[in-house]
Amino acid sequence: MATGQRGRPRSFDRDAALDEAMRAFWIHGYEATSISDLTRAMGIGAPSLYAAFGDKRKLFDEVVEVYAGRYGAFGAHAFSEEPTARAGLERTLREAAVVYTDPAHPPGCLVISATNCATPEVEAALRDRRNANIALFESRIRADVAAGLLPAGTDAAALARFGGAVLQGMSQQARDGATREELEALAERALLAWPQ
């Protein structure tokens, strides 16, 4: 009987729906992506969205976690695997040029591109993620200063912020149409500022 099935949630592929939500948020940001935009992109009704993901904020939080693991971990890997902070930053910027311009997904970085956000909790969570990257850069720079790999007078905080600014700028440049080659050239020029 059709009326007996009325309240049942529609069956759907949760991971595929999450991928479509990620794409919507990545393109439009948190604020500009409505529930109707999400349900349309995900191919599910609002009741299914709420049942599977909670509200828009919880869905966005989950999207950011998936994004971080799938697309945003390259910097942390570079800084943990490379022998110096400079090598870590160089690898991070080169990999950013590839990831930010990959035609398989929207350009730039979801965490960086979602900066225009009027929801204080979402804005704070994204800011904390960006600042954690800068803190990681600074920690590695300080370790290199302590090990004598960088001059004793190196301003680790300023150098880390510089690296973060370049990375964030590359995201915006990718969103504005910069190519992988253009971002790689930008990364190369930025590394000229590294203390010898």
PDB file of C-alpha atoms in Angstrom:
ATOM      1  CA  MET A   1       0.000   0.000   0.000  1.00  0.00           C
ATOM      2  CA  ALA A   2       1.546   3.315  -1.105  1.00  0.00           C
ATOM      3  CA  THR A   3       0.460   5.298   1.936  1.00  0.00           C
ATOM      4  CA  GLY A   4       2.315   2.900   4.240  1.00  0.00           C
ATOM      5  CA  GLN A   5       5.611   3.892   2.601  1.00  0.00           C
ATOM      6  CA  ARG A   6       5.014   7.622   2.727  1.00  0.00           C
ATOM      7  CA  GLY A   7       7.109   8.273   5.865  1.00  0.00           C
ATOM      8  CA  ARG A   8      10.021   5.996   4.997  1.00  0.00           C
ATOM      9  CA  PRO A   9      13.275   7.703   4.100  1.00  0.00           C
ATOM     10  CA  ARG A  10      14.373   7.292   0.534  1.00  0.00           C
ATOM     11  CA  SER A  11      17.231   4.851   0.084  1.00  0.00           C
ATOM     12  CA  PHE A  12      20.413   6.512  -1.183  1.00  0.00           C
ATOM     13  CA  ASP A  13      24.191   6.169  -1.273  1.00  0.00           C
ATOM     14  CA  ARG A  14      25.320   8.196   1.746  1.00  0.00           C
ATOM     15  CA  ASP A  15      28.920   8.605   0.542  1.00  0.00           C
ATOM     16  CA  ALA A  16      27.833   9.766  -2.911  1.00  0.00           C
ATOM     17  CA  ALA A  17      25.385  12.219  -1.335  1.00  0.00           C
ATOM     18  CA  LEU A  18      28.164  13.511   0.937  1.00  0.00           C
ATOM     19  CA  ASP A  19      30.406  14.019  -2.103  1.00  0.00           C
ATOM     20  CA  GLU A  20      27.693  16.094  -3.782  1.00  0.00           C
ATOM     21  CA  ALA A  21      27.202  18.165  -0.624  1.00  0.00           C
ATOM     22  CA  MET A  22      30.960  18.758  -0.543  1.00  0.00           C
ATOM     23  CA  ARG A  23      30.887  19.969  -4.143  1.00  0.00           C
ATOM     24  CA  ALA A  24      27.996  22.348  -3.397  1.00  0.00           C
ATOM     25  CA  PHE A  25      29.685  23.824  -0.322  1.00  0.00           C
ATOM     26  CA  TRP A  26      33.028  24.009  -2.135  1.00  0.00           C
ATOM     27  CA  ILE A  27      31.558  25.983  -4.994  1.00  0.00           C
ATOM     28  CA  HIS A  28      29.172  28.250  -3.094  1.00  0.00           C
ATOM     29  CA  GLY A  29      30.431  28.314   0.504  1.00  0.00           C
ATOM     30  CA  TYR A  30      28.474  27.620   3.653  1.00  0.00           C
ATOM     31  CA  GLU A  31      26.155  30.633   3.724  1.00  0.00           C
ATOM     32  CA  ALA A  32      25.126  30.637   0.070  1.00  0.00           C
ATOM     33  CA  THR A  33      24.338  26.915  -0.017  1.00  0.00           C
ATOM     34  CA  SER A  34      20.721  26.388   1.015  1.00  0.00           C
ATOM     35  CA  ILE A  35      19.026  23.204   2.150  1.00  0.00           C
ATOM     36  CA  SER A  36      17.178  23.112  -1.183  1.00  0.00           C
ATOM     37  CA  ASP A  37      20.530  23.455  -3.013  1.00  0.00           C
ATOM     38  CA  LEU A  38      21.859  20.557  -0.962  1.00  0.00           C
ATOM     39  CA  THR A  39      18.868  18.270  -1.451  1.00  0.00           C
ATOM     40  CA  ARG A  40      18.905  18.976  -5.190  1.00  0.00           C
ATOM     41  CA  ALA A  41      22.652  18.280  -5.440  1.00  0.00           C
ATOM     42  CA  MET A  42      22.491  15.209  -3.220  1.00  0.00           C
ATOM     43  CA  GLY A  43      19.406  13.791  -4.908  1.00  0.00           C
ATOM     44  CA  ILE A  44      17.532  13.345  -1.627  1.00  0.00           C
ATOM     45  CA  GLY A  45      14.619  14.981   0.140  1.00  0.00           C
ATOM     46  CA  ALA A  46      14.985  17.232   3.156  1.00  0.00           C
ATOM     47  CA  PRO A  47      13.707  14.557   5.585  1.00  0.00           C
ATOM     48  CA  SER A  48      16.404  12.153   4.342  1.00  0.00           C
ATOM     49  CA  LEU A  49      19.066  14.838   4.665  1.00  0.00           C
ATOM     50  CA  TYR A  50      18.072  15.599   8.257  1.00  0.00           C
ATOM     51  CA  ALA A  51      17.764  11.910   9.152  1.00  0.00           C
ATOM     52  CA  ALA A  52      21.158  10.983   7.683  1.00  0.00           C
ATOM     53  CA  PHE A  53      23.238  14.070   8.420  1.00  0.00           C
ATOM     54  CA  GLY A  54      21.415  16.183  11.001  1.00  0.00           C
ATOM     55  CA  ASP A  55      21.144  19.859  10.139  1.00  0.00           C
ATOM     56  CA  LYS A  56      23.084  21.940   7.606  1.00  0.00           C
ATOM     57  CA  ARG A  57      25.825  22.745  10.121  1.00  0.00           C
ATOM     58  CA  LYS A  58      26.394  19.085  11.027  1.00  0.00           C
ATOM     59  CA  LEU A  59      26.468  18.183   7.346  1.00  0.00           C
ATOM     60  CA  PHE A  60      29.028  20.917   6.695  1.00  0.00           C
ATOM     61  CA  ASP A  61      31.180  19.727   9.616  1.00  0.00           C
ATOM     62  CA  GLU A  62      31.162  16.210   8.167  1.00  0.00           C
ATOM     63  CA  VAL A  63      31.949  17.550   4.694  1.00  0.00           C
ATOM     64  CA  VAL A  64      34.946  19.473   6.073  1.00  0.00           C
ATOM     65  CA  GLU A  65      36.252  16.329   7.800  1.00  0.00           C
ATOM     66  CA  VAL A  66      35.940  14.301   4.600  1.00  0.00           C
ATOM     67  CA  TYR A  67      37.508  17.146   2.601  1.00  0.00           C
ATOM     68  CA  ALA A  68      40.419  17.409   5.045  1.00  0.00           C
ATOM     69  CA  GLY A  69      41.174  13.706   4.775  1.00  0.00           C
ATOM     70  CA  ARG A  70      40.749  13.462   1.034  1.00  0.00           C
ATOM     71  CA  TYR A  71      42.080  16.775  -0.296  1.00  0.00           C
ATOM     72  CA  GLY A  72      43.516  18.839   2.528  1.00  0.00           C
ATOM     73  CA  ALA A  73      46.053  16.591   4.231  1.00  0.00           C
ATOM     74  CA  PHE A  74      48.910  17.160   1.782  1.00  0.00           C
ATOM     75  CA  GLY A  75      50.430  19.996   3.831  1.00  0.00           C
ATOM     76  CA  ALA A  76      50.500  18.051   7.078  1.00  0.00           C
ATOM     77  CA  HIS A  77      52.027  15.079   5.245  1.00  0.00           C
ATOM     78  CA  ALA A  78      54.663  17.272   3.625  1.00  0.00           C
ATOM     79  CA  PHE A  79      55.713  18.892   6.891  1.00  0.00           C
ATOM     80  CA  SER A  80      55.849  15.563   8.732  1.00  0.00           C
ATOM     81  CA  GLU A  81      57.695  13.682   5.979  1.00  0.00           C
ATOM     82  CA  GLU A  82      60.184  16.232   4.635  1.00  0.00           C
ATOM     83  CA  PRO A  83      63.531  16.759   6.410  1.00  0.00           C
ATOM     84  CA  THR A  84      63.260  20.557   6.715  1.00  0.00           C
ATOM     85  CA  ALA A  85      60.601  23.224   7.029  1.00  0.00           C
ATOM     86  CA  ARG A  86      61.646  24.671   3.673  1.00  0.00           C
ATOM     87  CA  ALA A  87      61.280  21.280   1.985  1.00  0.00           C
ATOM     88  CA  GLY A  88      57.898  20.881   3.694  1.00  0.00           C
ATOM     89  CA  LEU A  89      56.690  24.255   2.457  1.00  0.00           C
ATOM     90  CA  GLU A  90      58.048  23.670  -1.035  1.00  0.00           C
ATOM     91  CA  ARG A  91      56.246  20.324  -1.276  1.00  0.00           C
ATOM     92  CA  THR A  92      53.069  21.826   0.202  1.00  0.00           C
ATOM     93  CA  LEU A  93      52.995  24.644  -2.343  1.00  0.00           C
ATOM     94  CA  ARG A  94      53.769  22.354  -5.278  1.00  0.00           C
ATOM     95  CA  GLU A  95      51.070  19.893  -4.217  1.00  0.00           C
ATOM     96  CA  ALA A  96      48.640  22.771  -3.678  1.00  0.00           C
ATOM     97  CA  ALA A  97      49.209  23.827  -7.293  1.00  0.00           C
ATOM     98  CA  VAL A  98      48.117  20.343  -8.375  1.00  0.00           C
ATOM     99  CA  VAL A  99      45.209  19.883  -5.956  1.00  0.00           C
ATOM    100  CA  TYR A 100      43.806  23.407  -6.317  1.00  0.00           C
ATOM    101  CA  THR A 101      43.630  23.152 -10.116  1.00  0.00           C
ATOM    102  CA  ASP A 102      42.518  19.517 -10.466  1.00  0.00           C
ATOM    103  CA  PRO A 103      39.554  19.549 -12.889  1.00  0.00           C
ATOM    104  CA  ALA A 104      38.000  16.560 -11.061  1.00  0.00           C
ATOM    105  CA  HIS A 105      36.650  18.917  -8.379  1.00  0.00           C
ATOM    106  CA  PRO A 106      36.006  22.630  -7.808  1.00  0.00           C
ATOM    107  CA  PRO A 107      39.113  24.823  -7.792  1.00  0.00           C
ATOM    108  CA  GLY A 108      40.916  26.042  -4.705  1.00  0.00           C
ATOM    109  CA  CYS A 109      40.515  24.855  -1.134  1.00  0.00           C
ATOM    110  CA  LEU A 110      37.114  24.406   0.513  1.00  0.00           C
ATOM    111  CA  VAL A 111      38.415  25.492   3.942  1.00  0.00           C
ATOM    112  CA  ILE A 112      40.079  28.602   2.532  1.00  0.00           C
ATOM    113  CA  SER A 113      37.358  29.527   0.054  1.00  0.00           C
ATOM    114  CA  ALA A 114      34.600  29.370   2.676  1.00  0.00           C
ATOM    115  CA  THR A 115      36.027  32.376   4.540  1.00  0.00           C
ATOM    116  CA  ASN A 116      33.066  34.685   3.904  1.00  0.00           C
ATOM    117  CA  CYS A 117      30.803  33.199   6.527  1.00  0.00           C
ATOM    118  CA  ALA A 118      28.333  34.996   8.785  1.00  0.00           C
ATOM    119  CA  THR A 119      27.721  32.004  11.065  1.00  0.00           C
ATOM    120  CA  PRO A 120      30.166  32.580  13.945  1.00  0.00           C
ATOM    121  CA  GLU A 121      30.622  28.906  14.864  1.00  0.00           C
ATOM    122  CA  VAL A 122      31.338  27.852  11.287  1.00  0.00           C
ATOM    123  CA  GLU A 123      33.662  30.788  10.697  1.00  0.00           C
ATOM    124  CA  ALA A 124      35.539  30.015  13.943  1.00  0.00           C
ATOM    125  CA  ALA A 125      35.912  26.327  13.058  1.00  0.00           C
ATOM    126  CA  LEU A 126      37.319  27.167   9.626  1.00  0.00           C
ATOM    127  CA  ARG A 127      39.626  29.842  11.064  1.00  0.00           C
ATOM    128  CA  ASP A 128      40.887  27.324  13.639  1.00  0.00           C
ATOM    129  CA  ARG A 129      41.726  24.872  10.840  1.00  0.00           C
ATOM    130  CA  ARG A 130      43.614  27.526   8.881  1.00  0.00           C
ATOM    131  CA  ASN A 131      45.453  28.679  11.999  1.00  0.00           C
ATOM    132  CA  ALA A 132      46.368  25.079  12.850  1.00  0.00           C
ATOM    133  CA  ASN A 133      48.169  24.871   9.502  1.00  0.00           C
ATOM    134  CA  ILE A 134      50.106  28.034  10.256  1.00  0.00           C
ATOM    135  CA  ALA A 135      50.956  26.702  13.739  1.00  0.00           C
ATOM    136  CA  LEU A 136      52.269  23.517  12.103  1.00  0.00           C
ATOM    137  CA  PHE A 137      54.442  25.592   9.755  1.00  0.00           C
ATOM    138  CA  GLU A 138      55.734  27.660  12.680  1.00  0.00           C
ATOM    139  CA  SER A 139      56.545  24.602  14.770  1.00  0.00           C
ATOM    140  CA  ARG A 140      58.668  23.121  11.988  1.00  0.00           C
ATOM    141  CA  ILE A 141      60.402  26.453  11.364  1.00  0.00           C
ATOM    142  CA  ARG A 142      61.231  26.797  15.083  1.00  0.00           C
ATOM    143  CA  ALA A 143      62.634  23.260  15.068  1.00  0.00           C
ATOM    144  CA  ASP A 144      64.872  24.152  12.115  1.00  0.00           C
ATOM    145  CA  VAL A 145      66.061  27.319  13.873  1.00  0.00           C
ATOM    146  CA  ALA A 146      66.869  25.257  16.996  1.00  0.00           C
ATOM    147  CA  ALA A 147      68.724  22.703  14.857  1.00  0.00           C
ATOM    148  CA  GLY A 148      70.779  25.426  13.157  1.00  0.00           C
ATOM    149  CA  LEU A 149      69.178  24.810   9.763  1.00  0.00           C
ATOM    150  CA  LEU A 150      67.828  28.371   9.709  1.00  0.00           C
ATOM    151  CA  PRO A 151      69.498  31.541  11.011  1.00  0.00           C
ATOM    152  CA  ALA A 152      69.023  32.177  14.746  1.00  0.00           C
ATOM    153  CA  GLY A 153      67.246  35.482  14.075  1.00  0.00           C
ATOM    154  CA  THR A 154      64.557  33.931  11.846  1.00  0.00           C
ATOM    155  CA  ASP A 155      61.088  35.200  12.757  1.00  0.00           C
ATOM    156  CA  ALA A 156      59.315  31.835  12.765  1.00  0.00           C
ATOM    157  CA  ALA A 157      55.848  33.319  13.278  1.00  0.00           C
ATOM    158  CA  ALA A 158      56.196  35.777  10.384  1.00  0.00           C
ATOM    159  CA  LEU A 159      57.682  33.143   8.087  1.00  0.00           C
ATOM    160  CA  ALA A 160      54.847  30.738   8.928  1.00  0.00           C
ATOM    161  CA  ARG A 161      52.241  33.443   8.236  1.00  0.00           C
ATOM    162  CA  PHE A 162      53.968  34.187   4.946  1.00  0.00           C
ATOM    163  CA  GLY A 163      53.685  30.495   3.971  1.00  0.00           C
ATOM    164  CA  GLY A 164      50.028  30.480   4.999  1.00  0.00           C
ATOM    165  CA  ALA A 165      49.346  33.642   3.017  1.00  0.00           C
ATOM    166  CA  VAL A 166      50.929  32.161  -0.108  1.00  0.00           C
ATOM    167  CA  LEU A 167      48.928  28.945   0.284  1.00  0.00           C
ATOM    168  CA  GLN A 168      45.679  30.845   0.848  1.00  0.00           C
ATOM    169  CA  GLY A 169      46.438  33.153  -2.066  1.00  0.00           C
ATOM    170  CA  MET A 170      47.049  30.160  -4.319  1.00  0.00           C
ATOM    171  CA  SER A 171      43.579  28.870  -3.437  1.00  0.00           C
ATOM    172  CA  GLN A 172      41.983  32.151  -4.452  1.00  0.00           C
ATOM    173  CA  GLN A 173      44.096  32.379  -7.603  1.00  0.00           C
ATOM    174  CA  ALA A 174      42.919  28.872  -8.574  1.00  0.00           C
ATOM    175  CA  ARG A 175      39.299  29.921  -8.032  1.00  0.00           C
ATOM    176  CA  ASP A 176      40.008  32.917 -10.266  1.00  0.00           C
ATOM    177  CA  GLY A 177      41.285  30.657 -13.058  1.00  0.00           C
ATOM    178  CA  ALA A 178      45.045  30.353 -12.488  1.00  0.00           C
ATOM    179  CA  THR A 179      46.531  27.225 -14.041  1.00  0.00           C
ATOM    180  CA  ARG A 180      48.689  24.632 -12.357  1.00  0.00           C
ATOM    181  CA  GLU A 181      51.733  26.030 -14.156  1.00  0.00           C
ATOM    182  CA  GLU A 182      50.970  29.567 -12.985  1.00  0.00           C
ATOM    183  CA  LEU A 183      50.595  28.379  -9.390  1.00  0.00           C
ATOM    184  CA  GLU A 184      53.813  26.377  -9.614  1.00  0.00           C
ATOM    185  CA  ALA A 185      55.614  29.518 -10.817  1.00  0.00           C
ATOM    186  CA  LEU A 186      54.079  31.459  -7.913  1.00  0.00           C
ATOM    187  CA  ALA A 187      55.302  28.785  -5.468  1.00  0.00           C
ATOM    188  CA  GLU A 188      58.800  28.980  -6.930  1.00  0.00           C
ATOM    189  CA  ARG A 189      58.880  32.776  -6.535  1.00  0.00           C
ATOM    190  CA  ALA A 190      57.559  32.559  -2.970  1.00  0.00           C
ATOM    191  CA  LEU A 191      60.358  30.183  -1.978  1.00  0.00           C
ATOM    192  CA  LEU A 192      62.920  32.862  -2.944  1.00  0.00           C
ATOM    193  CA  ALA A 193      61.878  34.686   0.224  1.00  0.00           C
ATOM    194  CA  TRP A 194      63.039  31.775   2.408  1.00  0.00           C
ATOM    195  CA  PRO A 195      66.017  32.695   4.621  1.00  0.00           C
ATOM    196  CA  GLN A 196      69.333  31.120   3.658  1.00  0.00           C
TER     197      GLN A 196
END
